[in-house]
mmCIF file of C-alpha atoms in Angstrom:
data_model
loop_
_atom_site.group_PDB
_atom_site.id
_atom_site.type_symbol
_atom_site.label_atom_id
_atom_site.label_comp_id
_atom_site.label_asym_id
_atom_site.label_seq_id
_atom_site.Cartn_x
_atom_site.Cartn_y
_atom_site.Cartn_z
ATOM 1 C CA GLN A 1 17.007 -69.447 -15.427
ATOM 2 C CA VAL A 2 18.921 -67.210 -13.060
ATOM 3 C CA GLN A 3 17.398 -63.888 -12.138
ATOM 4 C CA LEU A 4 18.577 -61.044 -9.918
ATOM 5 C CA VAL A 5 15.656 -59.057 -8.548
ATOM 6 C CA GLU A 6 16.216 -55.672 -6.930
ATOM 7 C CA SER A 7 13.839 -53.725 -4.722
ATOM 8 C CA GLY A 8 13.871 -50.692 -2.481
ATOM 9 C CA GLY A 9 14.497 -47.781 -4.815
ATOM 10 C CA GLY A 10 12.475 -44.601 -4.774
ATOM 11 C CA LEU A 11 12.432 -40.867 -4.192
ATOM 12 C CA VAL A 12 14.101 -39.449 -1.115
ATOM 13 C CA GLN A 13 15.110 -35.998 0.072
ATOM 14 C CA PRO A 14 18.771 -35.027 0.461
ATOM 15 C CA GLY A 15 20.094 -36.375 3.736
ATOM 16 C CA GLY A 16 17.604 -39.226 3.717
ATOM 17 C CA SER A 17 18.117 -42.974 3.621
ATOM 18 C CA LEU A 18 17.138 -45.927 1.470
ATOM 19 C CA ARG A 19 17.802 -49.659 1.636
ATOM 20 C CA LEU A 20 18.172 -51.666 -1.565
ATOM 21 C CA SER A 21 17.753 -55.419 -1.656
ATOM 22 C CA CYS A 22 18.712 -58.006 -4.263
ATOM 23 C CA ALA A 23 17.838 -61.673 -4.373
ATOM 24 C CA VAL A 24 19.212 -64.313 -6.737
ATOM 25 C CA SER A 25 16.676 -66.876 -7.903
ATOM 26 C CA GLY A 26 17.052 -69.991 -10.041
ATOM 27 C CA ILE A 27 19.305 -72.984 -9.867
ATOM 28 C CA ILE A 28 22.894 -72.029 -9.077
ATOM 29 C CA PHE A 29 25.862 -74.199 -8.189
ATOM 30 C CA ASP A 30 27.931 -71.576 -6.423
ATOM 31 C CA ILE A 31 28.047 -67.833 -5.889
ATOM 32 C CA GLY A 32 30.969 -65.525 -5.381
ATOM 33 C CA THR A 33 31.266 -61.762 -5.226
ATOM 34 C CA MET A 34 28.127 -59.655 -5.307
ATOM 35 C CA GLY A 35 27.866 -55.931 -5.669
ATOM 36 C CA TRP A 36 26.036 -52.791 -6.674
ATOM 37 C CA TYR A 37 26.708 -50.544 -9.632
ATOM 38 C CA ARG A 38 24.903 -47.393 -10.716
ATOM 39 C CA GLU A 39 24.323 -45.500 -13.914
ATOM 40 C CA ALA A 40 23.376 -41.845 -13.946
ATOM 41 C CA PRO A 41 21.949 -40.132 -17.049
ATOM 42 C CA GLY A 42 24.711 -39.401 -19.532
ATOM 43 C CA LYS A 43 27.330 -41.249 -17.494
ATOM 44 C CA GLN A 44 28.932 -44.667 -17.617
ATOM 45 C CA ARG A 45 27.972 -47.393 -15.199
ATOM 46 C CA GLU A 46 30.200 -47.203 -12.134
ATOM 47 C CA LEU A 47 30.974 -49.409 -9.187
ATOM 48 C CA VAL A 48 29.280 -48.512 -5.909
ATOM 49 C CA ALA A 49 30.286 -51.402 -3.650
ATOM 50 C CA THR A 50 31.186 -55.079 -3.732
ATOM 51 C CA ILE A 51 31.223 -57.828 -1.124
ATOM 52 C CA SER A 52 33.014 -61.157 -1.398
ATOM 53 C CA ILE A 53 31.683 -64.492 -0.222
ATOM 54 C CA GLY A 54 33.940 -64.068 2.791
ATOM 55 C CA GLY A 55 32.489 -60.671 3.606
ATOM 56 C CA ASN A 56 35.318 -58.449 2.353
ATOM 57 C CA THR A 57 33.915 -55.147 1.121
ATOM 58 C CA ASN A 58 35.011 -52.499 -1.322
ATOM 59 C CA TYR A 59 33.442 -49.056 -1.809
ATOM 60 C CA ALA A 60 33.675 -46.230 -4.289
ATOM 61 C CA ALA A 61 35.297 -43.209 -2.683
ATOM 62 C CA SER A 62 32.158 -41.149 -3.272
ATOM 63 C CA VAL A 63 30.006 -43.401 -1.073
ATOM 64 C CA LYS A 64 32.474 -44.598 1.574
ATOM 65 C CA GLY A 65 31.194 -43.822 5.038
ATOM 66 C CA ARG A 66 27.624 -43.310 3.820
ATOM 67 C CA PHE A 67 26.751 -46.643 2.188
ATOM 68 C CA THR A 68 27.014 -50.134 3.674
ATOM 69 C CA ILE A 69 26.866 -53.341 1.667
ATOM 70 C CA SER A 70 25.965 -56.646 3.297
ATOM 71 C CA ARG A 71 24.843 -60.168 2.438
ATOM 72 C CA GLY A 72 22.087 -62.278 3.861
ATOM 73 C CA ASP A 73 22.684 -65.519 5.739
ATOM 74 C CA ALA A 74 21.837 -67.520 2.625
ATOM 75 C CA LYS A 75 24.598 -65.677 0.698
ATOM 76 C CA ASN A 76 22.361 -65.296 -2.379
ATOM 77 C CA THR A 77 20.907 -62.021 -1.169
ATOM 78 C CA GLU A 78 22.555 -58.675 -0.699
ATOM 79 C CA PHE A 79 21.640 -55.288 0.637
ATOM 80 C CA LEU A 80 22.814 -51.719 0.241
ATOM 81 C CA GLU A 81 22.076 -49.371 3.105
ATOM 82 C CA MET A 82 22.359 -45.805 1.823
ATOM 83 C CA ASN A 83 22.495 -42.942 4.311
ATOM 84 C CA ASN A 84 22.989 -39.194 3.964
ATOM 85 C CA LEU A 85 21.945 -39.390 0.348
ATOM 86 C CA LYS A 86 22.963 -36.595 -1.990
ATOM 87 C CA PRO A 87 21.482 -35.436 -5.300
ATOM 88 C CA GLU A 88 24.561 -36.822 -7.056
ATOM 89 C CA ASP A 89 23.571 -40.310 -5.865
ATOM 90 C CA THR A 90 20.608 -40.169 -8.245
ATOM 91 C CA ALA A 91 20.940 -43.073 -10.676
ATOM 92 C CA VAL A 92 19.650 -46.470 -11.658
ATOM 93 C CA TYR A 93 21.220 -48.980 -9.282
ATOM 94 C CA TYR A 94 22.045 -52.465 -10.576
ATOM 95 C CA CYS A 95 22.609 -55.606 -8.556
ATOM 96 C CA TYR A 96 25.543 -57.740 -9.718
ATOM 97 C CA ALA A 97 26.583 -61.305 -8.951
ATOM 98 C CA HIS A 98 29.438 -63.501 -10.110
ATOM 99 C CA LEU A 99 28.081 -67.010 -10.006
ATOM 100 C CA TRP A 100 28.115 -70.513 -11.491
ATOM 101 C CA ALA A 101 24.751 -71.462 -12.905
ATOM 102 C CA ASP A 102 25.317 -73.830 -15.810
ATOM 103 C CA THR A 103 27.917 -75.695 -17.830
ATOM 104 C CA ALA A 104 29.356 -72.370 -19.002
ATOM 105 C CA GLY A 105 30.995 -71.970 -15.636
ATOM 106 C CA TRP A 106 31.390 -68.744 -13.712
ATOM 107 C CA SER A 107 29.653 -65.731 -15.279
ATOM 108 C CA ASP A 108 28.467 -62.233 -14.398
ATOM 109 C CA TYR A 109 24.768 -61.601 -13.909
ATOM 110 C CA TRP A 110 22.878 -58.329 -13.556
ATOM 111 C CA GLY A 111 19.527 -57.241 -12.223
ATOM 112 C CA GLN A 112 17.086 -55.082 -14.145
ATOM 113 C CA GLY A 113 17.907 -51.967 -12.128
ATOM 114 C CA THR A 114 16.040 -49.857 -9.609
ATOM 115 C CA GLN A 115 15.741 -46.073 -9.738
ATOM 116 C CA VAL A 116 17.026 -43.977 -6.854
ATOM 117 C CA THR A 117 16.200 -40.269 -7.008
ATOM 118 C CA VAL A 118 17.501 -37.820 -4.427
ATOM 119 C CA SER A 119 15.701 -34.507 -4.688
ATOM 120 C CA SER A 120 13.955 -31.921 -2.557
#
């Protein structure tokens, strides 16, 4: 059974930093793009950043220049370095992976979410 496990959320003051981590566990045949999405209260889930297997990155305009997405050497882990955090970054952050885990072929998988709260 494939699982995506996030860690690193918490409470931080405006201007502070946090680092989120996500690890894929279980038997997988291949893994492609990974990313981070977030969902704030009363809002739809939105893309934060994605990173391809080749390392190409894509960022939401609201986080560009403040957040950095990266992958571990094993390619089944990813990180989100968040700097200069703002109150509007407060949300539940979800890890995402497009991967091949069974006979169903390529599918999208999500983590359980980790809360990030930016407040003084």
